[in-house]
mmCIF file of C-alpha atoms and ligand atoms in Angstrom:
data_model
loop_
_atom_site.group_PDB
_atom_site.id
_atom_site.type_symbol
_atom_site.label_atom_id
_atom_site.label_comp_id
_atom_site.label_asym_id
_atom_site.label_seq_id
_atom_site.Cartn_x
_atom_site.Cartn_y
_atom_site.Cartn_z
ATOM 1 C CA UNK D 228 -6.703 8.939 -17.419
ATOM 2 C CA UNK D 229 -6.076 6.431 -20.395
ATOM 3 C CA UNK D 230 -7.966 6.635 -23.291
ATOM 4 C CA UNK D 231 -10.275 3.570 -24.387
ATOM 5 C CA UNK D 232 -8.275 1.907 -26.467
ATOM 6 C CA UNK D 233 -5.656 1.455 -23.994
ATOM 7 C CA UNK D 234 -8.302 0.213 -21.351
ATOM 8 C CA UNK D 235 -9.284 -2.343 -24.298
ATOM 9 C CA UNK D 236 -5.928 -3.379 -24.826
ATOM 10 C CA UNK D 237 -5.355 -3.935 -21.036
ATOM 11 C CA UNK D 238 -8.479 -6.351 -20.849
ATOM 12 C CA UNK D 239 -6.993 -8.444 -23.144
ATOM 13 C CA UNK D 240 -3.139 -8.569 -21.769
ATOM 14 C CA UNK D 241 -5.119 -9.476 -18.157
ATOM 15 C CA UNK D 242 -7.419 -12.304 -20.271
ATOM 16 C CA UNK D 243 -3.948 -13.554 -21.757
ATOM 17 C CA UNK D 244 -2.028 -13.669 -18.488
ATOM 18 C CA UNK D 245 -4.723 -14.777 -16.483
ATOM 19 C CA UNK D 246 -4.583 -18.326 -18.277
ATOM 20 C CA UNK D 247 -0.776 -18.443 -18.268
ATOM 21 C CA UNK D 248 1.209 -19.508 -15.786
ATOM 22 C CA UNK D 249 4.840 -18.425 -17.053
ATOM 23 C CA UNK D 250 5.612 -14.578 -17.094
ATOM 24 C CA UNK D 251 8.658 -12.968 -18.403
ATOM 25 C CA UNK D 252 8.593 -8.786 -18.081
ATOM 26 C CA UNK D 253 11.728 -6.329 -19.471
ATOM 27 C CA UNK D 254 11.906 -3.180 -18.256
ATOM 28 C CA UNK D 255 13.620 0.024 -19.103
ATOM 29 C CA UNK D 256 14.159 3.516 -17.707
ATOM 30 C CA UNK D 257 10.317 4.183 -18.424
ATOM 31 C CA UNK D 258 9.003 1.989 -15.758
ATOM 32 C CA UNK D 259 10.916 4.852 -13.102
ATOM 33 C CA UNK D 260 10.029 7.953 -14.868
ATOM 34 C CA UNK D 261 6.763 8.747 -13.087
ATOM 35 C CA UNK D 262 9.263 7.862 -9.362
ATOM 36 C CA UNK D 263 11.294 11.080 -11.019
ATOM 37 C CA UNK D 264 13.928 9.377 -12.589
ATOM 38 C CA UNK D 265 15.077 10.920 -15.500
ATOM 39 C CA UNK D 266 15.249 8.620 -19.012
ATOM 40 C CA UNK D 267 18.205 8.063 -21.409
ATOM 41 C CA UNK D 268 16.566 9.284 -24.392
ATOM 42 C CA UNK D 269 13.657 11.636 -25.171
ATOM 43 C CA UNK D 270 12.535 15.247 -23.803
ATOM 44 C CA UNK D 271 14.421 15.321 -20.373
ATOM 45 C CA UNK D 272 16.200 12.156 -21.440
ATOM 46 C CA UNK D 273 20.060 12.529 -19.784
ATOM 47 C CA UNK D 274 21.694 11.745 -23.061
ATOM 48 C CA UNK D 275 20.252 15.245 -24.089
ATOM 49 C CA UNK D 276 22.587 16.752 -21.786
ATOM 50 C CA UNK D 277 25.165 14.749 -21.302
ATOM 51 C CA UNK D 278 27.434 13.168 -23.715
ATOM 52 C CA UNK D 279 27.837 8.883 -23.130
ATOM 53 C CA UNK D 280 31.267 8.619 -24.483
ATOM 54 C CA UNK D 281 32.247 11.569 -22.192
ATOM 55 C CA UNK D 282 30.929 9.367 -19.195
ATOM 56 C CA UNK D 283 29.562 5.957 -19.758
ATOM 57 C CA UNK D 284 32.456 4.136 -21.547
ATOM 58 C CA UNK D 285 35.574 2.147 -20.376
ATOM 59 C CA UNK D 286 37.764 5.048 -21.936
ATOM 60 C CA UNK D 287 35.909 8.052 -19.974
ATOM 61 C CA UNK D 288 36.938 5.806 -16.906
ATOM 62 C CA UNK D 289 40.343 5.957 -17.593
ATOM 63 C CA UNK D 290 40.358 9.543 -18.642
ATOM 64 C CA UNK D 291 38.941 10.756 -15.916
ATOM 65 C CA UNK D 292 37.555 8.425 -13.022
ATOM 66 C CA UNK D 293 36.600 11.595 -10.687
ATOM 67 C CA UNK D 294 34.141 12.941 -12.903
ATOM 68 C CA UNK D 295 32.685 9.647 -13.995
ATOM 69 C CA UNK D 296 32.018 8.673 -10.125
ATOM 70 C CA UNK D 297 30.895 12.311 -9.524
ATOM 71 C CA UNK D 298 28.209 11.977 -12.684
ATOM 72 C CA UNK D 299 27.032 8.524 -10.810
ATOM 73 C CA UNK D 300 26.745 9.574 -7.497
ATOM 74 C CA UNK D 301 24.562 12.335 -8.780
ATOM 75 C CA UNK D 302 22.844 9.987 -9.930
ATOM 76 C CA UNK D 303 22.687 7.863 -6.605
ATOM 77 C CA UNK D 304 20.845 10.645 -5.577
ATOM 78 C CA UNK D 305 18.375 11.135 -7.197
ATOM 79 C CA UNK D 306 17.817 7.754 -6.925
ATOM 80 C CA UNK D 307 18.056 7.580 -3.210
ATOM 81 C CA UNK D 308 15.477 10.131 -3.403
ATOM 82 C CA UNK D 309 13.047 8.067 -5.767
ATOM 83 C CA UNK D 310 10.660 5.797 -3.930
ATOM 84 C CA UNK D 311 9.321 2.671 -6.202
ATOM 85 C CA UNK D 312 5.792 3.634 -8.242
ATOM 86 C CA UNK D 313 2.432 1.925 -8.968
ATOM 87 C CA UNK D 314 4.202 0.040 -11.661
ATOM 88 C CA UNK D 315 6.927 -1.638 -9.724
ATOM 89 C CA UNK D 316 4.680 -2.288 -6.626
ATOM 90 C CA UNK D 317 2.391 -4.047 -8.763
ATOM 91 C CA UNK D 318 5.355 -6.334 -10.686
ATOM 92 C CA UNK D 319 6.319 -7.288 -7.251
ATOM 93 C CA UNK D 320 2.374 -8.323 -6.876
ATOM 94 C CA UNK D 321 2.523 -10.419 -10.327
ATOM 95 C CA UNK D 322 5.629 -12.353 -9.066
ATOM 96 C CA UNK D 323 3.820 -13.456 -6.048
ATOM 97 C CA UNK D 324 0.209 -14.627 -8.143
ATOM 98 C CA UNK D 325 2.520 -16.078 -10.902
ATOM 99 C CA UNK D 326 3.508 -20.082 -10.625
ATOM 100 C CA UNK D 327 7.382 -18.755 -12.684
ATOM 101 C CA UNK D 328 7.980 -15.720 -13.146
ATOM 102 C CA UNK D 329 11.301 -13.557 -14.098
ATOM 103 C CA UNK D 330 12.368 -9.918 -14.117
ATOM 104 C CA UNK D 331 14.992 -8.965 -16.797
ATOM 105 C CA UNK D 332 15.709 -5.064 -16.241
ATOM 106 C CA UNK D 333 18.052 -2.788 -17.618
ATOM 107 C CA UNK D 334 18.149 -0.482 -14.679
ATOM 108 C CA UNK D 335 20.584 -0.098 -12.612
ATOM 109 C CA UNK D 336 18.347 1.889 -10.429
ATOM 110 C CA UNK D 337 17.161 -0.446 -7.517
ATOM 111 C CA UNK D 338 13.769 0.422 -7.691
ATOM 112 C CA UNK D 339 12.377 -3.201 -8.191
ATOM 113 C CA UNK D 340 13.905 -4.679 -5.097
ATOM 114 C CA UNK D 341 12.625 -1.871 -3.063
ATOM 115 C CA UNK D 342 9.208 -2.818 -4.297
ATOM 116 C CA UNK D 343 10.155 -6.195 -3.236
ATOM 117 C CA UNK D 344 10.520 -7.976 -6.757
ATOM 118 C CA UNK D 345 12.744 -11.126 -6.075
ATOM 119 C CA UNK D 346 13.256 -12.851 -9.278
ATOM 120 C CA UNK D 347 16.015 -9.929 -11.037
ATOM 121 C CA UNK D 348 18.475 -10.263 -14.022
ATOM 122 C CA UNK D 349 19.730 -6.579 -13.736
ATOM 123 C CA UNK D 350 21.407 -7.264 -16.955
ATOM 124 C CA UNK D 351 22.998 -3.384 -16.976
ATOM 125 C CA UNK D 352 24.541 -3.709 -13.343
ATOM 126 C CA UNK D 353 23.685 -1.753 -10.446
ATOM 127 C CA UNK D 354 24.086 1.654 -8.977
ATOM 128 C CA UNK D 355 24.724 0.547 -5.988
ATOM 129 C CA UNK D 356 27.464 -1.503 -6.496
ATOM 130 C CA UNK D 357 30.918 -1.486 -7.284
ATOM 131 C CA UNK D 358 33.458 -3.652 -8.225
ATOM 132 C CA UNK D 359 37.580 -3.466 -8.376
ATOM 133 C CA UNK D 360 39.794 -2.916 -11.209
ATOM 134 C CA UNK D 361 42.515 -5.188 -10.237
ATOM 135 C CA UNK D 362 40.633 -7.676 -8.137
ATOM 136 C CA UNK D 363 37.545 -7.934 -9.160
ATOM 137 C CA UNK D 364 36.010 -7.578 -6.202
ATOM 138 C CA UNK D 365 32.144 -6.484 -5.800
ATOM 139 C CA UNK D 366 30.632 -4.684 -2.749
ATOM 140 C CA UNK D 367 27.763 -2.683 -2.148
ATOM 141 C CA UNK D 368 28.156 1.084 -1.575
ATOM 142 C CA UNK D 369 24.385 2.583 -0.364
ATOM 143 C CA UNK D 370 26.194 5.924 0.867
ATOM 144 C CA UNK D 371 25.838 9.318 -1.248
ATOM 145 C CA UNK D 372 27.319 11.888 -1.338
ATOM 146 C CA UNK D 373 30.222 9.505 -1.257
ATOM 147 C CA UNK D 374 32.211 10.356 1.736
ATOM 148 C CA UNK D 375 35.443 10.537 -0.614
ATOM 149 C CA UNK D 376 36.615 9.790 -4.476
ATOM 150 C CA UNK D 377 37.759 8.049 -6.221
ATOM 151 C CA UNK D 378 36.348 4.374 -4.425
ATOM 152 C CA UNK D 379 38.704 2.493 -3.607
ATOM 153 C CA UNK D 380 38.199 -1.428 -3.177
ATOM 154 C CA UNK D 381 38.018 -2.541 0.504
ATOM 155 C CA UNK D 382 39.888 -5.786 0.190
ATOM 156 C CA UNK D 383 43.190 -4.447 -1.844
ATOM 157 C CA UNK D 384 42.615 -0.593 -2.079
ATOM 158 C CA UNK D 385 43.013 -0.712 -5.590
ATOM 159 C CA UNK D 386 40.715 1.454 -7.902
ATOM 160 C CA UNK D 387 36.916 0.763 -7.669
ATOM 161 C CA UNK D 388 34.101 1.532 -10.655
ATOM 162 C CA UNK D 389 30.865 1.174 -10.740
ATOM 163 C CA UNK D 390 28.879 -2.048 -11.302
ATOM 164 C CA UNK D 391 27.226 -0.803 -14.554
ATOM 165 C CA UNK D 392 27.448 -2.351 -18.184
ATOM 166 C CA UNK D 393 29.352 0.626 -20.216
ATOM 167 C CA UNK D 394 29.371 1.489 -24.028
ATOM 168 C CA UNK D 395 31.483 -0.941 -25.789
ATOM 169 C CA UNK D 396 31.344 -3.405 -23.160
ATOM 170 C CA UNK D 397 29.889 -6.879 -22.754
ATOM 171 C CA UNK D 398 27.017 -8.002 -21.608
ATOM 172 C CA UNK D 399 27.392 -10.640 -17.927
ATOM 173 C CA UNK D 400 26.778 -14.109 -20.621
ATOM 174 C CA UNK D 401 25.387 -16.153 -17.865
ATOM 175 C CA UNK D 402 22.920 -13.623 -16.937
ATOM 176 C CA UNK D 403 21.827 -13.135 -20.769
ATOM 177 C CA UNK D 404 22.075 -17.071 -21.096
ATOM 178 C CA UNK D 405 19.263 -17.050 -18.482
ATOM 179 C CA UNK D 406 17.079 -14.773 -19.386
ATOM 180 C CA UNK D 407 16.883 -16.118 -22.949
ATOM 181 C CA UNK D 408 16.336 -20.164 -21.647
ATOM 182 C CA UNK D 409 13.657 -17.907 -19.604
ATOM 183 C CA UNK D 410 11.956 -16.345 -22.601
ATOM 184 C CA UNK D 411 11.849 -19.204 -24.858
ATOM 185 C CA UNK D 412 9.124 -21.472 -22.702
ATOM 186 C CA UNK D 413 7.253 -18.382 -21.171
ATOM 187 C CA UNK D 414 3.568 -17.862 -21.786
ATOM 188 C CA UNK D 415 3.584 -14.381 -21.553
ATOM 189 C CA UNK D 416 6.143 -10.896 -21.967
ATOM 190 C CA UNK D 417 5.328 -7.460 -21.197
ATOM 191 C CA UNK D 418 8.160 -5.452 -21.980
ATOM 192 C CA UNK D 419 7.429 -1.903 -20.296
ATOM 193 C CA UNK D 420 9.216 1.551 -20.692
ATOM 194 C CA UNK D 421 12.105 0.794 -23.381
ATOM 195 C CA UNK D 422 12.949 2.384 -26.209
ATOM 196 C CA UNK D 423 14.496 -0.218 -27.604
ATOM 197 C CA UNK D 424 17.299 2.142 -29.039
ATOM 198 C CA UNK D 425 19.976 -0.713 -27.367
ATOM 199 C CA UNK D 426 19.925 -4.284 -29.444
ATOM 200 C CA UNK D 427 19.854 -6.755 -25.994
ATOM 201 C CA UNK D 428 15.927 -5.631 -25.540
ATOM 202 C CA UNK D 429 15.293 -6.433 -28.849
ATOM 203 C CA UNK D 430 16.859 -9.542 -29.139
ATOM 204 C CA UNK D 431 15.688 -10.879 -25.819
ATOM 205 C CA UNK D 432 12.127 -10.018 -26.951
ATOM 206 C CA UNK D 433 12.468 -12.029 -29.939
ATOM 207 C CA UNK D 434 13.765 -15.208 -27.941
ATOM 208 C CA UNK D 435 10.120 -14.987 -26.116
ATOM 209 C CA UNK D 436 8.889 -16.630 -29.921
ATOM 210 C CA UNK D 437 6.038 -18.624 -28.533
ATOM 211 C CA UNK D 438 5.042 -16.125 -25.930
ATOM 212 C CA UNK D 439 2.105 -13.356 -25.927
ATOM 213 C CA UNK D 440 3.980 -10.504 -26.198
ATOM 214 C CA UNK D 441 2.837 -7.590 -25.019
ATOM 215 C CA UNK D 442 4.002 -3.608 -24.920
ATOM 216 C CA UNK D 443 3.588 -0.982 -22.378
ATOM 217 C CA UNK D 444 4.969 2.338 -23.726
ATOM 218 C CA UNK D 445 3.316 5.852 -24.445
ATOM 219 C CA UNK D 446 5.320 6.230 -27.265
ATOM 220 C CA UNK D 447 5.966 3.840 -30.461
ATOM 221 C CA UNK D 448 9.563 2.010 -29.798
ATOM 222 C CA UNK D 449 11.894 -0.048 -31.183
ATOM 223 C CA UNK D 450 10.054 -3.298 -29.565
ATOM 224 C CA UNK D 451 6.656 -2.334 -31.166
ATOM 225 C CA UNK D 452 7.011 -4.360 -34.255
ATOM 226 C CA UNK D 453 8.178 -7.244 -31.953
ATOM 227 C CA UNK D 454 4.683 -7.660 -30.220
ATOM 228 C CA UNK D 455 1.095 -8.515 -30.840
ATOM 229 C CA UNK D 456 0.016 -5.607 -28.203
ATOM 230 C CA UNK D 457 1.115 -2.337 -27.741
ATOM 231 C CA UNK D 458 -0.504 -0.603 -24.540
ATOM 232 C CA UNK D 459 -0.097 3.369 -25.400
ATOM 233 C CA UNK D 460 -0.162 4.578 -21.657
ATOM 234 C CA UNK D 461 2.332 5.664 -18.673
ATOM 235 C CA UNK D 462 3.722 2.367 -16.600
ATOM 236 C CA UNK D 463 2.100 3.872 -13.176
ATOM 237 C CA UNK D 464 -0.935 4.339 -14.792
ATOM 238 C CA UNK D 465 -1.904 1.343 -16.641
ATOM 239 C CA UNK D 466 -0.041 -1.034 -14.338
ATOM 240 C CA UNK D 467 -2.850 -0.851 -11.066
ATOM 241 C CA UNK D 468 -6.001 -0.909 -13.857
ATOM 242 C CA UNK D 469 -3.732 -4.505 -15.243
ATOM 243 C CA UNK D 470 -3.474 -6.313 -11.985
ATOM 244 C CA UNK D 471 -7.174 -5.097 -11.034
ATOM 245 C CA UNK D 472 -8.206 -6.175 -14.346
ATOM 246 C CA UNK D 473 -6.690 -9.881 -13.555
ATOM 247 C CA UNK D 474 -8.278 -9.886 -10.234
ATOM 248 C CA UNK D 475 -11.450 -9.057 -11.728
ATOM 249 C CA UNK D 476 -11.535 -12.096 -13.244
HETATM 250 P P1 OAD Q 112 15.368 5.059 -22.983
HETATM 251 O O1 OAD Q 112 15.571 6.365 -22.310
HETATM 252 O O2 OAD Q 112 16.110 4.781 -24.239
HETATM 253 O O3 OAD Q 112 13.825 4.845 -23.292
HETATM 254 C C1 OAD Q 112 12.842 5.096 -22.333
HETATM 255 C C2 OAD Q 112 11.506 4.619 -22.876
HETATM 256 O O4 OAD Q 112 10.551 4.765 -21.850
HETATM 257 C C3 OAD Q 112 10.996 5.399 -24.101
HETATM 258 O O5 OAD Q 112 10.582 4.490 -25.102
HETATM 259 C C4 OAD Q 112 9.795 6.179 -23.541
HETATM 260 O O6 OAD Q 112 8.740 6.347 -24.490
HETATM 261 C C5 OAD Q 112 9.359 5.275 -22.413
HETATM 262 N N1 OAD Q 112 8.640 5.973 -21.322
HETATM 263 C C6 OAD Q 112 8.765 7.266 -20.915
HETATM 264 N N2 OAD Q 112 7.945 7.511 -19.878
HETATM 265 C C7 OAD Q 112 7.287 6.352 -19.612
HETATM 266 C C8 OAD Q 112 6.303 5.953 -18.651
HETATM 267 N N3 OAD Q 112 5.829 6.814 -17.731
HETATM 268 N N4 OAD Q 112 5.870 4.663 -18.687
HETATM 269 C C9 OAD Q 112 6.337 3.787 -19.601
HETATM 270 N N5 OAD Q 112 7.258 4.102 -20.526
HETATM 271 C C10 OAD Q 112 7.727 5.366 -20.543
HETATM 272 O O7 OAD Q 112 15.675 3.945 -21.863
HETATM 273 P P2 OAD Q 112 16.067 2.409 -22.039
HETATM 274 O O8 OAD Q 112 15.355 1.795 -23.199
HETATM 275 O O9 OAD Q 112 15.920 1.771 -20.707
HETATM 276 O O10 OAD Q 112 22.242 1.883 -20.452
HETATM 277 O O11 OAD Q 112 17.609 2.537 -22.386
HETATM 278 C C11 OAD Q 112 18.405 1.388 -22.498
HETATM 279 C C12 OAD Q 112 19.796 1.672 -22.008
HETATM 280 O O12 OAD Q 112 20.368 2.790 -22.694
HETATM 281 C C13 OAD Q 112 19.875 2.078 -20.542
HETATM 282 O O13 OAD Q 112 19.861 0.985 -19.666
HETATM 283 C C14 OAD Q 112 21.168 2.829 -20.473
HETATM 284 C C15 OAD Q 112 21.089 3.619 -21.755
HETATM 285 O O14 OAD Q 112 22.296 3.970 -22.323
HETATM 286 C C16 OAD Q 112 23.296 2.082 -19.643
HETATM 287 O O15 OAD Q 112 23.505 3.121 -19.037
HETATM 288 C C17 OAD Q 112 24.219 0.926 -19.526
HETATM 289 ZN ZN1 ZN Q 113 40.511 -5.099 -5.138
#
């Protein structure tokens, strides 16, 4: 159940978006929780009990490409397990009432698609995809447990990695480049279930300047001071109540 202030402050994110015709949304690892997947940071979060460098860096890669494929194919399954919640369902309902519309996520989870989003910058890469480290080469690898390690790249059996943004590497410039000419002439940005703790959520929140921006996190984050509202509730929660508030009218 939310508490009344949250049901206040979804009224007026509906009345907002329901005279706009340009939405932007961000989401992080909080949009998935309630679908069971864990979060980076936070009580359960997996940099509790795992340590980045150790796993989610160029270097660990080269150290050690077993155990880095082994940490993201258990990963692959719990996502394989995961089925899209209330929250994604309804962002996939948004896109269809909105006239423009974009999704800029930061999961690499597929969890959008499933829902049957369309518009996607995964700006942090993809689970489900690899790519090689000699050709370059990216393919799509649905299969976990993966039959056999390390991947190897179909067209010149070269090493494969996974398709995911690591520490101390750069962002896909195109892909930011898009989202922010995006974000500048929106209407509207709800940025749902980040933390913030990364700068690219920030920064891309900022770009939205003339935009209603708009929060949906239990907890304070780094993107409250960025916005005019803050919803305090769960994404699966307050999600349904938002797009029945904008049918209401
Ligand atoms: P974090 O784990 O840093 O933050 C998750 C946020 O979700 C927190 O602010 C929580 O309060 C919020 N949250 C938790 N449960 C929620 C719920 N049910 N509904 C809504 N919000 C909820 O995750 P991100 O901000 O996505 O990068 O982390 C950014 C990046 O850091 C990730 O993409 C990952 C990580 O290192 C890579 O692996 C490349
Ligand atoms: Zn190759």
């Amino acid at each position: 159940m939310l508490d009344s202030e949250a049901m206040d402050q979804i009224k007026v994110a509906a009345s907002q978006l329901a005279s706009a015709s340009s939405l932007a949304v961000i989401t992080g690892a909080g949009i998935s929780a309630e679908s069971g997947i864990p979060t980076f940071r936070g009580e359960g979060g997996l940099w509790r009990k795992f340590r980045a460098e150790d796993l989610a860096t160029p270097e660990a890669f080269r150290r050690d490409p077993n155990l880095v494929w082994e940490w993201y194919d258990w990963r692959r399954q719990i996502c394989a397990r995961a089925l899209p919640n209330a929250a994604h369902e309804a962002l996939a309902l948004l896109e269809s009432r909105m006239p423009s519309f974009l999704l800029i996520t930061q999961n690499v989870d597929g969890l959008h698609q499933r829902a049957g989003s369309k518009r996607i910058l995964e700006i942090h890469g993809n689970i489900w995809k690899a790519r090689c480290t000699a050709c370059k080469t990216k393919f799509e690898i649905s299969e976990t447990p993966l039959p056999s390690l390390p991947v190897l790249c179909p067209d010149c059996g070269s090493l494969a990695r996974p398709h995911i943004v690591w520490f101390g590497e750069s962002y896909d410039e195109s892909l930011i480049q898009e989202a922010v000419s995006f974000l500048r002439q929106c209407d509207v940005l709800l940025v749902i279930g980040t933390s913030g703790m990364v700068s690219m959520p920030g920064f891309l929140t900022e770009q939205a300047f003339r935009a209603q921006r708009i929060e949906l996190n239990p907890e304070p984050s780094g993107i409250t001071p960025l916005v005019q509202i803050s919803i305090r509730a769960k994404a699966a929660e307050a999600m349904p109540l938002f797009w029945e508030r904008l049918n209401a009218g």
